[in-house]
């Protein structure tokens, strides 16, 4: 009976991993970051994951909603593997996103905290919640 309860419990709490076969994979530090990504005032979590040898980030919102970017799921201009990423950090909502150059699109206004993802000395971007989904704003190439 104990095992049946454990299996039933896992079928509800592990469903995001079963669908895409996402596994925690700490390919850079830190392994996870907490912040209020959807702007609801509650703590959410972003964790580094991997599926089919593709790296990505799994967002677990306080509401229970789970969203994976990268790891086979496209975000921005077709990015589906974050193998290149060697740095990431929390970008607080209060911190203005600067336009990287005159030709760049207008910076977004995220609903909550964002993530700065980067390949050190090469490229960087902001991953943010736009109110409906996670989106991508390129900072440098």
CSV table of N, CA and C in Angstrom, one decimal:
chain,number,residue,atom,x,y,z
A,1,UNK,N,0.8,-1.2,0.0
A,1,UNK,CA,0.0,0.0,0.0
A,1,UNK,C,0.9,1.3,0.0
A,2,UNK,N,2.0,1.2,0.7
A,2,UNK,CA,2.9,2.4,0.7
A,2,UNK,C,3.4,2.7,-0.7
A,3,UNK,N,3.7,1.7,-1.4
A,3,UNK,CA,4.3,1.9,-2.8
A,3,UNK,C,3.2,2.4,-3.7
A,4,UNK,N,2.0,2.0,-3.6
A,4,UNK,CA,0.9,2.5,-4.4
A,4,UNK,C,0.7,4.0,-4.2
A,5,UNK,N,0.8,4.4,-2.9
A,5,UNK,CA,0.6,5.8,-2.6
A,5,UNK,C,1.8,6.6,-3.2
A,6,UNK,N,3.0,6.1,-3.1
A,6,UNK,CA,4.2,6.8,-3.6
A,6,UNK,C,4.1,6.9,-5.1
A,7,UNK,N,3.7,5.9,-5.8
A,7,UNK,CA,3.5,5.9,-7.3
A,7,UNK,C,2.4,6.9,-7.7
A,8,UNK,N,1.3,6.9,-7.0
A,8,UNK,CA,0.2,7.8,-7.2
A,8,UNK,C,0.7,9.3,-7.0
A,9,UNK,N,1.4,9.5,-5.9
A,9,UNK,CA,2.0,10.8,-5.6
A,9,UNK,C,2.9,11.3,-6.7
A,10,UNK,N,3.8,10.4,-7.2
A,10,UNK,CA,4.7,10.8,-8.2
A,10,UNK,C,4.0,11.0,-9.5
A,11,UNK,N,3.0,10.4,-9.8
A,11,UNK,CA,2.3,10.6,-11.1
A,11,UNK,C,1.7,12.0,-11.1
A,12,UNK,N,1.4,12.6,-10.0
A,12,UNK,CA,0.9,14.0,-10.0
A,12,UNK,C,2.1,15.0,-9.9
A,13,UNK,N,3.0,14.7,-9.0
A,13,UNK,CA,4.1,15.7,-8.8
A,13,UNK,C,5.2,15.6,-9.8
A,14,UNK,N,5.4,14.5,-10.5
A,14,UNK,CA,6.5,14.3,-11.5
A,14,UNK,C,6.0,14.4,-12.9
A,15,UNK,N,4.8,14.8,-13.2
A,15,UNK,CA,4.3,14.7,-14.5
A,15,UNK,C,5.1,15.6,-15.5
A,16,UNK,N,5.6,16.7,-15.1
A,16,UNK,CA,6.4,17.5,-16.0
A,16,UNK,C,7.6,16.8,-16.5
A,17,UNK,N,8.2,16.0,-15.6
A,17,UNK,CA,9.4,15.3,-16.0
A,17,UNK,C,9.1,14.1,-16.9
A,18,UNK,N,7.9,13.5,-16.7
A,18,UNK,CA,7.6,12.3,-17.5
A,18,UNK,C,7.3,12.7,-18.9
A,19,UNK,N,6.6,13.9,-19.1
A,19,UNK,CA,6.2,14.3,-20.4
A,19,UNK,C,7.4,14.6,-21.3
A,20,UNK,N,8.4,15.3,-20.8
A,20,UNK,CA,9.5,15.7,-21.7
A,20,UNK,C,10.8,15.0,-21.3
A,21,UNK,N,10.7,14.1,-20.3
A,21,UNK,CA,11.9,13.5,-19.8
A,21,UNK,C,12.9,14.4,-19.3
A,22,UNK,N,12.5,15.5,-18.7
A,22,UNK,CA,13.5,16.5,-18.2
A,22,UNK,C,14.1,16.0,-16.9
A,23,UNK,N,15.5,16.2,-16.8
A,23,UNK,CA,16.2,15.8,-15.6
A,23,UNK,C,17.0,17.0,-15.2
A,24,UNK,N,17.1,17.2,-13.8
A,24,UNK,CA,17.9,18.2,-13.3
A,24,UNK,C,19.3,18.0,-13.8
A,25,UNK,N,20.0,19.0,-14.3
A,25,UNK,CA,21.3,18.9,-14.8
A,25,UNK,C,22.0,20.3,-14.6
A,26,UNK,N,22.9,20.3,-13.6
A,26,UNK,CA,23.6,21.6,-13.2
A,26,UNK,C,24.8,21.8,-14.1
A,27,UNK,N,24.5,22.4,-15.3
A,27,UNK,CA,25.6,22.6,-16.2
A,27,UNK,C,26.4,23.9,-16.0
A,28,UNK,N,25.9,24.8,-15.1
A,28,UNK,CA,26.6,26.0,-14.7
A,28,UNK,C,26.1,26.3,-13.3
A,29,UNK,N,26.7,27.3,-12.6
A,29,UNK,CA,26.3,27.6,-11.3
A,29,UNK,C,25.6,29.0,-11.3
A,30,UNK,N,24.6,29.1,-10.4
A,30,UNK,CA,24.0,28.2,-9.5
A,30,UNK,C,23.1,27.2,-10.3
A,31,UNK,N,22.7,26.1,-9.6
A,31,UNK,CA,21.9,25.1,-10.2
A,31,UNK,C,20.4,25.5,-10.3
A,32,UNK,N,20.0,26.4,-9.4
A,32,UNK,CA,18.7,27.0,-9.5
A,32,UNK,C,18.7,28.4,-9.0
A,33,UNK,N,17.7,29.2,-9.4
A,33,UNK,CA,17.5,30.6,-9.0
A,33,UNK,C,16.0,30.7,-8.6
A,34,UNK,N,15.8,31.5,-7.5
A,34,UNK,CA,14.5,31.8,-7.0
A,34,UNK,C,14.2,33.2,-7.2
A,35,UNK,N,13.0,33.5,-7.6
A,35,UNK,CA,12.5,34.9,-7.8
A,35,UNK,C,11.0,34.9,-8.1
A,36,UNK,N,10.4,36.1,-8.2
A,36,UNK,CA,9.0,36.2,-8.6
A,36,UNK,C,8.9,36.4,-10.1
A,37,UNK,N,9.0,35.4,-10.8
A,37,UNK,CA,9.0,35.5,-12.3
A,37,UNK,C,7.7,35.9,-13.0
A,38,UNK,N,6.6,35.5,-12.4
A,38,UNK,CA,5.3,35.9,-13.0
A,38,UNK,C,4.7,37.1,-12.4
A,39,UNK,N,5.3,37.7,-11.4
A,39,UNK,CA,4.8,39.0,-10.8
A,39,UNK,C,3.6,38.8,-9.9
A,40,UNK,N,3.4,37.7,-9.4
A,40,UNK,CA,2.2,37.5,-8.5
A,40,UNK,C,2.6,37.7,-7.0
A,41,UNK,N,3.8,38.1,-6.7
A,41,UNK,CA,4.2,38.4,-5.4
A,41,UNK,C,4.7,37.1,-4.6
A,42,UNK,N,4.7,36.0,-5.3
A,42,UNK,CA,5.1,34.7,-4.6
A,42,UNK,C,6.4,34.2,-5.3
A,43,UNK,N,7.1,33.4,-4.5
A,43,UNK,CA,8.4,32.9,-4.9
A,43,UNK,C,8.2,31.8,-5.9
A,44,UNK,N,8.9,31.9,-7.1
A,44,UNK,CA,9.0,30.9,-8.1
A,44,UNK,C,10.4,30.3,-8.2
A,45,UNK,N,10.6,29.3,-9.0
A,45,UNK,CA,12.0,28.7,-9.1
A,45,UNK,C,12.3,28.4,-10.5
A,46,UNK,N,13.6,28.6,-10.9
A,46,UNK,CA,14.1,28.3,-12.2
A,46,UNK,C,15.2,27.3,-11.9
A,47,UNK,N,15.2,26.2,-12.6
A,47,UNK,CA,16.2,25.1,-12.4
A,47,UNK,C,16.8,24.7,-13.7
A,48,UNK,N,18.1,24.4,-13.8
A,48,UNK,CA,18.7,23.9,-15.0
A,48,UNK,C,18.3,22.5,-15.2
A,49,UNK,N,17.9,22.2,-16.4
A,49,UNK,CA,17.5,20.8,-16.8
A,49,UNK,C,18.1,20.4,-18.1
A,50,UNK,N,17.9,19.1,-18.4
A,50,UNK,CA,18.3,18.5,-19.7
A,50,UNK,C,17.3,17.5,-20.2
A,51,UNK,N,17.2,17.4,-21.5
A,51,UNK,CA,16.3,16.4,-22.1
A,51,UNK,C,16.9,16.1,-23.5
A,52,UNK,N,17.1,14.8,-23.8
A,52,UNK,CA,17.7,14.4,-25.1
A,52,UNK,C,19.0,15.2,-25.4
A,53,UNK,N,19.8,15.3,-24.4
A,53,UNK,CA,21.2,16.0,-24.5
A,53,UNK,C,21.0,17.5,-24.8
A,54,UNK,N,19.9,18.1,-24.7
A,54,UNK,CA,19.7,19.5,-24.9
A,54,UNK,C,19.4,20.2,-23.5
A,55,UNK,N,20.1,21.3,-23.3
A,55,UNK,CA,20.1,22.0,-22.0
A,55,UNK,C,19.0,23.0,-22.0
A,56,UNK,N,18.4,23.3,-20.8
A,56,UNK,CA,17.4,24.3,-20.7
A,56,UNK,C,17.1,24.7,-19.3
A,57,UNK,N,16.0,25.5,-19.1
A,57,UNK,CA,15.6,26.0,-17.8
A,57,UNK,C,14.2,25.6,-17.6
A,58,UNK,N,13.9,25.0,-16.4
A,58,UNK,CA,12.5,24.7,-16.0
A,58,UNK,C,12.1,25.8,-15.0
A,59,UNK,N,11.0,26.5,-15.3
A,59,UNK,CA,10.4,27.4,-14.4
A,59,UNK,C,9.2,26.7,-13.7
A,60,UNK,N,9.3,26.7,-12.4
A,60,UNK,CA,8.1,26.2,-11.6
A,60,UNK,C,7.5,27.4,-10.8
A,61,UNK,N,6.4,27.8,-11.3
A,61,UNK,CA,5.7,28.9,-10.7
A,61,UNK,C,5.0,28.5,-9.4
A,62,UNK,N,4.8,29.5,-8.5
A,62,UNK,CA,4.1,29.2,-7.2
A,62,UNK,C,2.7,28.6,-7.4
A,63,UNK,N,2.1,28.9,-8.5
A,63,UNK,CA,0.8,28.4,-8.9
A,63,UNK,C,0.8,26.9,-9.2
A,64,UNK,N,2.0,26.3,-9.4
A,64,UNK,CA,2.2,24.9,-9.8
A,64,UNK,C,2.5,24.7,-11.2
A,65,UNK,N,2.2,25.8,-12.0
A,65,UNK,CA,2.5,25.7,-13.5
A,65,UNK,C,4.0,25.5,-13.7
A,66,UNK,N,4.4,24.6,-14.6
A,66,UNK,CA,5.7,24.3,-15.0
A,66,UNK,C,5.9,24.6,-16.5
A,67,UNK,N,7.0,25.4,-16.8
A,67,UNK,CA,7.3,25.8,-18.1
A,67,UNK,C,8.8,25.5,-18.4
A,68,UNK,N,9.1,24.8,-19.5
A,68,UNK,CA,10.5,24.6,-19.8
A,68,UNK,C,10.9,25.4,-21.1
A,69,UNK,N,12.0,26.2,-21.0
A,69,UNK,CA,12.5,26.8,-22.2
A,69,UNK,C,13.8,26.2,-22.5
A,70,UNK,N,14.2,26.1,-23.7
A,70,UNK,CA,15.3,25.3,-24.1
A,70,UNK,C,15.0,23.8,-23.9
A,71,UNK,N,16.1,23.0,-23.8
A,71,UNK,CA,15.9,21.5,-23.6
A,71,UNK,C,14.9,21.0,-24.6
A,72,UNK,N,15.0,21.5,-25.9
A,72,UNK,CA,14.1,21.0,-27.0
A,72,UNK,C,12.9,21.9,-27.2
A,73,UNK,N,12.7,22.9,-26.3
A,73,UNK,CA,11.5,23.8,-26.5
A,73,UNK,C,12.1,25.2,-26.9
A,74,UNK,N,11.6,25.6,-28.1
A,74,UNK,CA,12.1,26.9,-28.6
A,74,UNK,C,11.6,28.1,-27.8
A,75,UNK,N,12.5,29.1,-27.8
A,75,UNK,CA,12.2,30.4,-27.2
A,75,UNK,C,13.0,31.4,-28.0
A,76,UNK,N,12.5,32.6,-28.2
A,76,UNK,CA,13.2,33.6,-29.0
A,76,UNK,C,13.3,33.1,-30.4
A,77,UNK,N,14.5,33.4,-31.0
A,77,UNK,CA,14.7,33.1,-32.4
A,77,UNK,C,15.2,31.6,-32.6
A,78,UNK,N,14.3,30.7,-32.2
A,78,UNK,CA,14.6,29.3,-32.4
A,78,UNK,C,15.6,28.6,-31.4
A,79,UNK,N,15.9,29.3,-30.3
A,79,UNK,CA,16.8,28.7,-29.4
A,79,UNK,C,16.1,27.5,-28.6
A,80,UNK,N,16.7,26.3,-28.8
A,80,UNK,CA,16.1,25.2,-28.1
A,80,UNK,C,17.1,24.4,-27.3
A,81,UNK,N,18.4,24.9,-27.3
A,81,UNK,CA,19.4,24.2,-26.5
A,81,UNK,C,20.3,25.3,-25.9
A,82,UNK,N,20.4,25.3,-24.6
A,82,UNK,CA,21.2,26.3,-23.9
A,82,UNK,C,22.6,25.8,-23.6
A,83,UNK,N,23.1,24.9,-24.4
A,83,UNK,CA,24.5,24.3,-24.2
A,83,UNK,C,25.5,25.5,-24.1
A,84,UNK,N,25.3,26.5,-24.9
A,84,UNK,CA,26.2,27.7,-24.9
A,84,UNK,C,26.3,28.5,-23.6
A,85,UNK,N,25.2,28.4,-22.8
A,85,UNK,CA,25.1,29.2,-21.6
A,85,UNK,C,26.1,28.8,-20.5
A,86,UNK,N,26.9,29.7,-20.1
A,86,UNK,CA,27.8,29.4,-19.0
A,86,UNK,C,27.7,30.4,-17.8
A,87,UNK,N,26.6,31.3,-17.9
A,87,UNK,CA,26.3,32.2,-16.8
A,87,UNK,C,24.9,32.5,-16.8
A,88,UNK,N,24.3,32.6,-15.6
A,88,UNK,CA,22.9,33.1,-15.5
A,88,UNK,C,22.7,33.7,-14.1
A,89,UNK,N,21.8,34.7,-14.0
A,89,UNK,CA,21.6,35.3,-12.8
A,89,UNK,C,20.2,36.0,-12.8
A,90,UNK,N,19.7,36.3,-11.6
A,90,UNK,CA,18.4,36.9,-11.4
A,90,UNK,C,18.5,38.4,-11.8
A,91,UNK,N,17.6,38.8,-12.6
A,91,UNK,CA,17.5,40.2,-13.0
A,91,UNK,C,16.2,40.7,-12.4
A,92,UNK,N,16.3,41.5,-11.3
A,92,UNK,CA,15.1,42.0,-10.5
A,92,UNK,C,14.2,42.9,-11.4
A,93,UNK,N,12.9,42.8,-11.1
A,93,UNK,CA,11.9,43.6,-11.9
A,93,UNK,C,12.2,45.1,-11.9
A,94,UNK,N,12.7,45.5,-10.7
A,94,UNK,CA,13.0,47.0,-10.6
A,94,UNK,C,14.2,47.4,-11.4
A,95,UNK,N,15.0,46.5,-11.9
A,95,UNK,CA,16.2,46.9,-12.7
A,95,UNK,C,15.8,47.1,-14.1
A,96,UNK,N,16.0,48.3,-14.6
A,96,UNK,CA,15.6,48.6,-16.0
A,96,UNK,C,16.4,47.8,-17.0
A,97,UNK,N,15.7,47.3,-18.0
A,97,UNK,CA,16.4,46.6,-19.1
A,97,UNK,C,16.8,47.6,-20.1
A,98,UNK,N,18.1,47.7,-20.4
A,98,UNK,CA,18.7,48.8,-21.3
A,98,UNK,C,18.7,48.2,-22.7
A,99,UNK,N,18.4,49.1,-23.6
A,99,UNK,CA,18.5,48.8,-25.1
A,99,UNK,C,19.9,48.7,-25.4
A,100,UNK,N,20.4,47.5,-26.0
A,100,UNK,CA,21.8,47.3,-26.2
A,100,UNK,C,22.4,48.2,-27.3
A,101,UNK,N,21.6,48.6,-28.3
A,101,UNK,CA,22.1,49.5,-29.4
A,101,UNK,C,20.9,50.2,-30.0
A,102,UNK,N,21.2,51.1,-30.9
A,102,UNK,CA,20.1,51.9,-31.5
A,102,UNK,C,19.2,51.1,-32.4
A,103,UNK,N,19.7,50.0,-33.0
A,103,UNK,CA,18.9,49.2,-33.9
A,103,UNK,C,18.0,48.1,-33.1
A,104,UNK,N,18.3,47.9,-31.9
A,104,UNK,CA,17.6,46.9,-31.1
A,104,UNK,C,16.1,47.3,-30.9
A,105,UNK,N,15.3,46.3,-30.7
A,105,UNK,CA,13.9,46.5,-30.4
A,105,UNK,C,13.7,47.2,-29.0
A,106,UNK,N,12.6,47.8,-28.8
A,106,UNK,CA,12.4,48.5,-27.5
A,106,UNK,C,12.4,47.4,-26.4
A,107,UNK,N,13.1,47.7,-25.3
A,107,UNK,CA,13.2,46.7,-24.2
A,107,UNK,C,11.8,46.4,-23.7
A,108,UNK,N,11.6,45.1,-23.2
A,108,UNK,CA,10.3,44.7,-22.7
A,108,UNK,C,10.1,45.3,-21.3
A,109,UNK,N,8.9,45.2,-20.8
A,109,UNK,CA,8.5,45.5,-19.4
A,109,UNK,C,8.0,44.2,-18.8
A,110,UNK,N,8.9,43.4,-18.2
A,110,UNK,CA,8.5,42.1,-17.6
A,110,UNK,C,7.5,42.3,-16.5
A,111,UNK,N,6.6,41.3,-16.3
A,111,UNK,CA,5.6,41.3,-15.3
A,111,UNK,C,6.3,41.0,-13.9
A,112,UNK,N,7.4,40.4,-13.9
A,112,UNK,CA,8.1,40.0,-12.6
A,112,UNK,C,9.6,40.0,-12.8
A,113,UNK,N,10.3,39.3,-12.0
A,113,UNK,CA,11.8,39.2,-12.1
A,113,UNK,C,12.1,38.4,-13.4
A,114,UNK,N,13.3,38.6,-13.9
A,114,UNK,CA,13.7,37.9,-15.2
A,114,UNK,C,15.0,37.2,-14.9
A,115,UNK,N,15.5,36.5,-15.9
A,115,UNK,CA,16.8,35.8,-15.9
A,115,UNK,C,17.7,36.5,-16.9
A,116,UNK,N,18.9,36.8,-16.5
A,116,UNK,CA,19.9,37.2,-17.5
A,116,UNK,C,20.7,35.9,-17.8
A,117,UNK,N,20.7,35.5,-19.1
A,117,UNK,CA,21.4,34.3,-19.5
A,117,UNK,C,22.5,34.7,-20.4
A,118,UNK,N,23.7,34.1,-20.3
A,118,UNK,CA,24.8,34.6,-21.1
A,118,UNK,C,25.9,33.5,-21.4
A,119,UNK,N,26.6,33.8,-22.4
A,119,UNK,CA,27.8,33.1,-22.7
A,119,UNK,C,28.9,34.2,-22.5
A,120,UNK,N,29.6,34.0,-21.4
A,120,UNK,CA,30.5,35.1,-21.0
A,120,UNK,C,31.4,35.6,-22.1
A,121,UNK,N,31.5,36.9,-22.2
A,121,UNK,CA,32.2,37.7,-23.2
A,121,UNK,C,31.7,37.6,-24.6
A,122,UNK,N,30.5,36.9,-24.8
A,122,UNK,CA,30.0,36.8,-26.2
A,122,UNK,C,28.6,37.3,-26.3
A,123,UNK,N,27.6,36.6,-25.8
A,123,UNK,CA,26.2,37.0,-26.0
A,123,UNK,C,25.4,36.9,-24.7
A,124,UNK,N,24.3,37.7,-24.6
A,124,UNK,CA,23.5,37.6,-23.4
A,124,UNK,C,22.1,38.0,-23.8
A,125,UNK,N,21.1,37.6,-23.0
A,125,UNK,CA,19.7,37.9,-23.3
A,125,UNK,C,19.0,37.8,-21.9
A,126,UNK,N,17.8,38.4,-22.0
A,126,UNK,CA,16.9,38.3,-20.8
A,126,UNK,C,15.7,37.4,-21.1
A,127,UNK,N,15.4,36.5,-20.2
A,127,UNK,CA,14.2,35.6,-20.3
A,127,UNK,C,13.2,36.2,-19.3
A,128,UNK,N,12.0,36.5,-19.8
A,128,UNK,CA,11.1,37.2,-18.9
A,128,UNK,C,9.7,36.7,-19.2
A,129,UNK,N,8.8,36.9,-18.2
A,129,UNK,CA,7.3,36.5,-18.3
A,129,UNK,C,6.6,37.7,-18.9
A,130,UNK,N,5.9,37.6,-20.0
A,130,UNK,CA,5.3,38.8,-20.6
A,130,UNK,C,3.8,38.8,-20.2
A,131,UNK,N,3.4,38.0,-19.3
A,131,UNK,CA,2.0,37.9,-18.9
A,131,UNK,C,1.2,36.7,-19.4
A,132,UNK,N,1.8,36.1,-20.5
A,132,UNK,CA,1.2,34.9,-21.1
A,132,UNK,C,2.2,33.8,-21.2
A,133,UNK,N,3.4,34.1,-21.4
A,133,UNK,CA,4.5,33.1,-21.7
A,133,UNK,C,5.8,33.7,-21.4
A,134,UNK,N,6.8,32.8,-21.3
A,134,UNK,CA,8.2,33.3,-21.2
A,134,UNK,C,8.7,33.7,-22.6
A,135,UNK,N,9.4,34.8,-22.6
A,135,UNK,CA,9.9,35.4,-23.9
A,135,UNK,C,11.4,35.7,-23.8
A,136,UNK,N,11.9,36.2,-24.9
A,136,UNK,CA,13.4,36.4,-25.0
A,136,UNK,C,13.7,37.8,-25.5
A,137,UNK,N,14.6,38.5,-24.9
A,137,UNK,CA,15.0,39.8,-25.4
A,137,UNK,C,16.6,39.7,-25.5
A,138,UNK,N,17.1,39.8,-26.7
A,138,UNK,CA,18.5,39.7,-27.0
A,138,UNK,C,19.2,41.0,-26.6
A,139,UNK,N,20.3,40.9,-25.8
A,139,UNK,CA,21.0,42.0,-25.3
A,139,UNK,C,22.3,42.2,-26.2
A,140,UNK,N,23.1,41.2,-26.3
A,140,UNK,CA,24.3,41.3,-27.1
A,140,UNK,C,24.5,40.0,-27.9
A,141,UNK,N,25.2,40.1,-29.0
A,141,UNK,CA,25.5,39.0,-29.8
A,141,UNK,C,27.0,38.7,-29.8
